[in-house]
Backbone as ProteinMPNN parsed JSONL, in Angstrom:
{"seq_chain_A": "XXXXXXXXXXXXXXXXXXXXXXXXXXXXXXXXXXXXXXXXXXXXXXXXXXXXXXXXXXXXXXXXXXXXXXXXXXXXXXXXXXXXXXXXXXXXXXXXXXXXXXXXXXXXXXXXX", "coords_chain_A": {"N_chain_A": [[135.369, 36.199, 58.261], [135.451, 38.765, 57.994], [133.624, 38.244, 55.98], [130.778, 38.98, 57.445], [130.73, 41.198, 58.816], [130.791, 42.96, 56.607], [127.809, 43.533, 55.698], [126.872, 44.549, 58.343], [127.967, 46.95, 58.771], [127.301, 48.353, 56.099], [125.021, 47.968, 56.835], [124.454, 49.369, 58.642], [125.679, 52.228, 58.236], [123.797, 52.868, 56.719], [121.155, 52.407, 57.854], [122.307, 55.068, 59.472], [121.945, 57.847, 56.908], [118.94, 56.102, 56.552], [117.582, 57.352, 59.374], [118.048, 60.373, 59.008], [116.764, 60.447, 57.239], [114.266, 60.095, 57.061], [113.578, 61.419, 60.19], [115.394, 64.043, 60.168], [114.066, 65.983, 59.317], [112.824, 66.584, 61.773], [114.007, 68.644, 63.169], [113.037, 71.347, 62.027], [110.557, 72.284, 61.299], [109.838, 74.136, 59.97], [110.558, 74.371, 57.714], [108.527, 74.11, 54.274], [106.446, 71.263, 53.684], [106.326, 69.952, 51.083], [109.5, 70.578, 50.286], [111.248, 69.398, 52.089], [109.589, 66.751, 51.691], [111.189, 66.082, 49.186], [113.745, 66.495, 49.973], [114.421, 64.479, 51.613], [113.312, 61.987, 50.427], [115.747, 62.738, 48.397], [117.939, 62.316, 50.596], [117.109, 59.905, 51.571], [118.033, 57.803, 48.833], [120.872, 57.487, 48.771], [120.582, 56.16, 51.646], [119.426, 53.235, 50.328], [121.33, 53.047, 48.799], [123.582, 51.347, 49.7], [122.238, 49.439, 51.164], [120.235, 47.52, 49.472], [122.258, 46.5, 49.123], [123.965, 45.825, 50.871], [122.6, 43.856, 51.565], [122.433, 41.793, 50.003], [124.596, 41.154, 49.438], [124.446, 40.625, 52.89], [123.423, 38.021, 52.666], [123.93, 36.304, 51.936], [125.644, 34.923, 54.146], [123.78, 35.453, 56.303], [120.553, 34.359, 56.608], [117.113, 35.43, 55.881], [115.827, 36.809, 58.159], [117.199, 36.587, 59.906], [119.118, 38.741, 58.923], [117.677, 41.214, 59.06], [116.328, 41.138, 61.771], [119.549, 41.978, 62.382], [119.224, 43.989, 61.441], [116.857, 45.514, 62.391], [117.606, 45.597, 64.57], [120.386, 47.691, 64.799], [119.41, 50.076, 63.682], [117.855, 50.558, 66.18], [119.78, 51.44, 67.582], [120.992, 53.093, 66.517], [119.343, 54.997, 65.949], [118.01, 55.58, 68.664], [120.655, 57.555, 69.48], [120.648, 59.252, 68.144], [118.508, 60.786, 68.08], [118.53, 61.696, 70.718], [121.472, 63.346, 70.46], [121.092, 64.307, 68.492], [118.159, 65.507, 67.984], [117.224, 65.491, 70.778], [116.285, 65.259, 72.551], [114.818, 63.071, 75.314], [116.556, 59.646, 76.973], [114.757, 57.251, 77.91], [114.298, 55.018, 80.827], [111.891, 52.976, 80.235], [112.418, 52.315, 77.465], [115.322, 51.368, 76.825], [114.501, 48.96, 78.584], [112.238, 47.794, 76.879], [114.14, 47.681, 74.406], [116.065, 45.858, 75.624], [113.264, 43.831, 75.086], [113.913, 43.302, 72.568], [116.28, 42.376, 72.239], [116.282, 40.014, 73.048], [114.893, 38.485, 71.447], [116.322, 38.329, 69.592], [118.241, 36.215, 70.043], [117.152, 34.706, 70.182], [116.035, 34.661, 67.271], [118.905, 34.258, 65.995], [120.257, 31.889, 67.725], [120.682, 28.435, 67.606], [119.128, 25.895, 67.441]], "CA_chain_A": [[135.055, 36.834, 59.299], [134.235, 40.805, 56.901], [132.004, 38.906, 54.89], [129.973, 38.68, 58.165], [130.703, 42.717, 59.261], [130.79, 44.378, 55.186], [127.354, 43.834, 55.099], [126.219, 44.28, 59.166], [128.762, 48.003, 58.345], [126.816, 48.669, 55.448], [123.486, 48.355, 57.032], [124.468, 51.043, 59.646], [125.879, 53.682, 57.438], [122.394, 52.86, 55.513], [120.508, 53.567, 58.277], [121.824, 57.002, 59.943], [120.641, 57.527, 56.432], [117.855, 57.054, 56.572], [117.451, 58.228, 59.931], [117.543, 61.873, 59.041], [115.784, 61.218, 55.724], [112.725, 60.091, 57.967], [113.519, 62.252, 61.49], [115.886, 64.639, 61.137], [113.67, 67.059, 59.384], [112.012, 67.323, 62.594], [113.903, 69.833, 63.762], [113.467, 72.206, 60.87], [109.718, 72.734, 61.163], [109.202, 75.614, 59.75], [110.3, 74.276, 55.925], [107.884, 73.718, 53.352], [105.936, 69.392, 53.775], [107.348, 69.578, 49.964], [110.742, 70.374, 50.182], [110.993, 68.202, 53.129], [109.735, 65.989, 51.406], [112.476, 66.183, 48.174], [115.22, 66.464, 50.379], [114.381, 63.669, 52.832], [113.473, 62.09, 49.504], [117.82, 62.739, 48.211], [119.131, 61.675, 51.283], [116.75, 57.949, 51.004], [118.974, 57.802, 47.601], [121.91, 57.174, 49.387], [119.854, 54.401, 52.024], [119.057, 52.539, 49.354], [122.254, 52.509, 47.711], [123.794, 51.193, 51.318], [120.674, 48.729, 51.831], [120.167, 46.857, 48.518], [123.943, 45.765, 48.304], [124.586, 45.339, 52.606], [121.163, 42.701, 51.027], [122.802, 40.757, 48.905], [126.055, 41.195, 50.807], [124.83, 39.746, 53.639], [122.183, 37.076, 52.633], [125.574, 35.081, 51.617], [126.187, 34.663, 55.502], [122.894, 34.806, 57.093], [119.139, 34.688, 56.715], [116.853, 36.948, 55.781], [115.553, 36.79, 58.969], [118.786, 36.835, 60.506], [119.311, 40.36, 57.842], [115.854, 41.198, 59.342], [117.043, 41.829, 63.027], [120.815, 43.125, 62.451], [118.941, 45.33, 60.798], [115.729, 46.121, 63.594], [118.822, 45.915, 66.293], [120.885, 48.049, 64.854], [117.726, 50.834, 63.419], [117.164, 50.73, 66.75], [120.733, 51.981, 68.211], [121.094, 55.011, 65.346], [117.623, 55.684, 66.21], [118.473, 56.355, 69.898], [121.67, 58.059, 69.513], [120.488, 60.72, 66.689], [116.966, 60.856, 69.12], [119.245, 62.334, 71.979], [122.672, 63.665, 69.935], [120.629, 65.881, 67.187], [117.186, 66.029, 68.278], [117.961, 66.964, 71.611], [115.395, 64.49, 73.269], [115.619, 62.269, 76.353], [116.154, 58.415, 76.421], [114.128, 56.891, 79.371], [114.391, 53.211, 81.126], [110.999, 52.09, 79.248], [113.418, 52.692, 76.285], [116.061, 50.416, 77.306], [113.174, 47.842, 78.591], [112.009, 47.379, 75.353], [115.495, 47.326, 73.395], [115.813, 44.44, 75.992], [113.021, 42.677, 74.668], [114.426, 43.303, 71.152], [118.067, 41.413, 71.624], [116.082, 38.027, 73.719], [114.523, 38.485, 70.5], [117.495, 38.32, 68.638], [118.848, 35.382, 70.781], [116.513, 32.807, 69.829], [116.115, 34.234, 66.171], [120.507, 33.224, 66.133], [119.969, 30.044, 68.311], [120.657, 27.052, 66.622], [118.123, 25.362, 67.97]], "C_chain_A": [[134.081, 37.985, 58.874], [133.279, 39.615, 56.598], [130.706, 38.482, 56.17], [129.924, 40.397, 58.581], [130.778, 43.717, 57.924], [129.083, 44.075, 56.182], [125.856, 44.681, 57.236], [126.675, 46.156, 59.374], [128.108, 48.562, 57.339], [125.404, 49.179, 56.609], [123.422, 49.363, 58.603], [124.597, 52.127, 59.644], [124.401, 53.223, 56.828], [120.824, 53.509, 56.137], [120.943, 54.6, 58.934], [121.707, 57.814, 58.545], [119.489, 57.81, 56.318], [116.897, 58.078, 57.985], [117.081, 59.896, 60.056], [117.451, 61.686, 57.67], [114.351, 61.129, 56.568], [112.949, 60.553, 59.268], [114.435, 63.429, 61.091], [115.482, 66.462, 60.553], [112.974, 68.321, 60.514], [112.554, 68.43, 63.561], [113.882, 71.393, 62.838], [111.736, 71.962, 61.093], [108.793, 73.308, 60.717], [108.893, 75.957, 58.314], [109.211, 74.186, 56.112], [107.73, 72.265, 53.268], [106.552, 69.522, 52.138], [108.665, 69.672, 49.917], [111.265, 69.34, 51.456], [111.313, 66.633, 52.982], [110.766, 64.838, 50.277], [113.496, 66.177, 49.316], [115.352, 65.35, 51.241], [114.168, 62.274, 51.699], [115.78, 61.313, 48.709], [118.353, 61.896, 49.403], [118.494, 60.031, 51.431], [117.679, 57.429, 50.017], [119.783, 56.898, 48.688], [121.662, 56.179, 50.813], [120.003, 53.376, 51.053], [120.244, 52.371, 48.676], [123.715, 51.54, 48.649], [123.406, 50.072, 51.603], [120.836, 48.144, 51.32], [121.342, 45.639, 48.937], [124.403, 45.12, 49.87], [123.051, 43.561, 52.564], [121.726, 41.545, 51.038], [123.522, 40.185, 49.35], [125.825, 40.012, 51.908], [123.925, 38.351, 53.893], [123.376, 35.825, 52.164], [126.379, 34.744, 52.832], [125.067, 34.283, 56.366], [121.388, 35.426, 56.227], [118.88, 34.973, 56.126], [116.496, 37.17, 56.485], [115.83, 37.425, 59.766], [119.182, 38.803, 60.356], [118.045, 40.99, 59.128], [116.117, 42.865, 60.461], [118.294, 42.418, 62.687], [119.638, 44.002, 62.415], [117.766, 46.494, 61.279], [116.689, 46.875, 64.665], [119.912, 47.751, 65.707], [119.872, 49.972, 64.563], [118.247, 51.764, 64.843], [118.263, 51.748, 68.084], [121.065, 53.153, 67.47], [120.15, 55.502, 66.0], [118.473, 56.595, 67.466], [119.381, 57.177, 70.003], [121.681, 59.387, 68.475], [119.64, 61.309, 68.355], [117.652, 61.801, 70.48], [120.432, 63.361, 71.296], [122.618, 65.136, 69.474], [119.265, 65.914, 67.873], [116.455, 66.406, 69.689], [116.77, 66.286, 72.938], [115.772, 62.856, 74.477], [115.5, 60.524, 75.937], [116.088, 57.896, 78.411], [114.134, 55.654, 79.623], [113.941, 52.898, 80.413], [111.503, 52.034, 78.1], [113.989, 50.89, 76.199], [115.192, 48.971, 77.274], [113.231, 47.17, 77.202], [113.31, 46.792, 74.016], [116.015, 45.9, 73.829], [115.378, 42.705, 75.884], [113.611, 42.654, 73.503], [115.372, 42.473, 70.971], [117.377, 40.225, 72.567], [115.16, 37.788, 72.109], [115.075, 37.82, 69.319], [118.497, 36.972, 69.066], [118.304, 34.43, 69.969], [116.056, 33.606, 68.055], [118.262, 33.565, 65.922], [120.653, 32.275, 67.16], [119.474, 29.337, 67.272], [120.109, 26.153, 67.15], [117.959, 23.281, 67.859]], "O_chain_A": [[132.891, 38.234, 59.068], [132.103, 39.82, 56.899], [129.782, 37.741, 55.836], [128.765, 40.809, 58.625], [130.818, 44.943, 58.022], [129.136, 44.398, 57.369], [124.685, 45.059, 57.26], [125.874, 46.804, 60.048], [128.235, 49.771, 57.536], [125.012, 50.28, 56.995], [122.512, 49.822, 59.292], [124.13, 52.987, 60.391], [124.342, 54.149, 56.018], [119.956, 54.27, 55.71], [120.019, 55.378, 59.17], [121.215, 58.89, 58.886], [118.909, 58.877, 56.116], [116.058, 58.971, 57.868], [116.279, 60.49, 60.777], [117.917, 62.511, 56.883], [113.527, 62.042, 56.637], [112.208, 59.814, 59.916], [114.251, 64.222, 62.014], [115.976, 67.542, 60.877], [112.729, 69.527, 60.527], [111.916, 68.996, 64.449], [114.644, 72.337, 63.047], [111.715, 70.739, 60.957], [107.568, 73.251, 60.818], [108.121, 76.72, 57.735], [108.616, 74.147, 57.189], [108.727, 71.705, 52.812], [107.628, 68.924, 52.134], [109.174, 68.672, 49.411], [111.765, 68.298, 51.033], [112.126, 65.809, 53.4], [111.02, 63.635, 50.335], [114.235, 65.234, 49.034], [116.486, 65.189, 51.691], [114.885, 61.333, 52.04], [116.491, 60.31, 48.638], [119.093, 60.928, 49.232], [119.254, 59.062, 51.409], [118.238, 56.41, 50.423], [119.392, 55.887, 49.27], [122.591, 55.414, 51.07], [120.971, 52.629, 51.197], [120.237, 51.452, 47.857], [124.719, 51.185, 48.032], [124.143, 49.449, 52.366], [121.704, 47.42, 51.807], [121.285, 44.412, 49.017], [125.076, 44.096, 49.984], [122.83, 42.645, 53.357], [121.61, 40.572, 51.782], [123.47, 39.006, 49.702], [126.455, 38.96, 52.02], [123.763, 37.769, 54.965], [123.306, 34.597, 52.202], [127.544, 34.355, 52.745], [125.06, 33.256, 57.045], [121.2, 36.436, 55.549], [119.683, 35.17, 55.214], [116.336, 38.375, 56.292], [115.313, 38.389, 60.331], [119.392, 39.692, 61.182], [118.33, 40.715, 60.294], [116.139, 44.095, 60.413], [118.187, 43.644, 62.673], [119.219, 44.642, 63.38], [117.629, 47.665, 60.926], [116.684, 47.95, 65.264], [119.932, 48.749, 66.429], [119.885, 50.842, 65.433], [118.731, 52.895, 64.897], [117.868, 52.427, 69.033], [121.424, 54.178, 68.049], [120.275, 56.544, 66.643], [119.158, 57.617, 67.43], [119.039, 57.948, 70.899], [122.556, 60.208, 68.202], [120.066, 61.954, 69.313], [116.92, 62.588, 71.08], [120.237, 64.49, 71.747], [123.201, 66.208, 69.634], [119.42, 66.801, 68.712], [115.534, 67.205, 69.859], [116.55, 66.835, 74.018], [116.632, 61.979, 74.403], [114.778, 60.059, 75.055], [116.755, 58.031, 79.437], [113.968, 54.941, 78.633], [114.611, 52.4, 79.508], [110.674, 51.445, 77.407], [113.503, 49.826, 75.814], [115.156, 48.139, 76.368], [113.977, 46.35, 76.666], [113.308, 45.915, 73.153], [116.325, 44.994, 73.056], [115.436, 41.991, 76.885], [113.986, 41.492, 73.348], [115.53, 41.841, 69.927], [118.208, 39.355, 72.828], [114.858, 36.621, 71.861], [114.596, 37.097, 68.445], [119.494, 36.766, 68.374], [118.837, 33.577, 69.26], [115.579, 32.656, 67.435], [118.547, 32.387, 65.709], [121.838, 31.94, 67.154], [118.536, 29.397, 66.478], [120.936, 25.285, 67.431], [116.992, 22.71, 68.362]]}, "name": "protein", "num_of_chains": 1, "seq": "XXXXXXXXXXXXXXXXXXXXXXXXXXXXXXXXXXXXXXXXXXXXXXXXXXXXXXXXXXXXXXXXXXXXXXXXXXXXXXXXXXXXXXXXXXXXXXXXXXXXXXXXXXXXXXXXX"}
């Protein structure tokens, strides 16, 4: 069971770094673009330090399509929390509906047919 959780935990940590690298600068719009790019690259380094091993370890228990689906769901959850708590943006009902459709997609990818 732990082999199934390790990649999920690592992908979650990776996604936190990724979200800050990609979107964290939106609260600092006065910062120079060059500085923002360099800082984002620095943050993204840590994303890759978790993402690459997560996929390597994860591929022992999940196939590539399952890994990508897990990663996308984690990304949506992390981004939703980030956008509400860090960017102070509203989470709307239509976002939830869209995410539910993605969960249905996950069902079809993980279902043993």
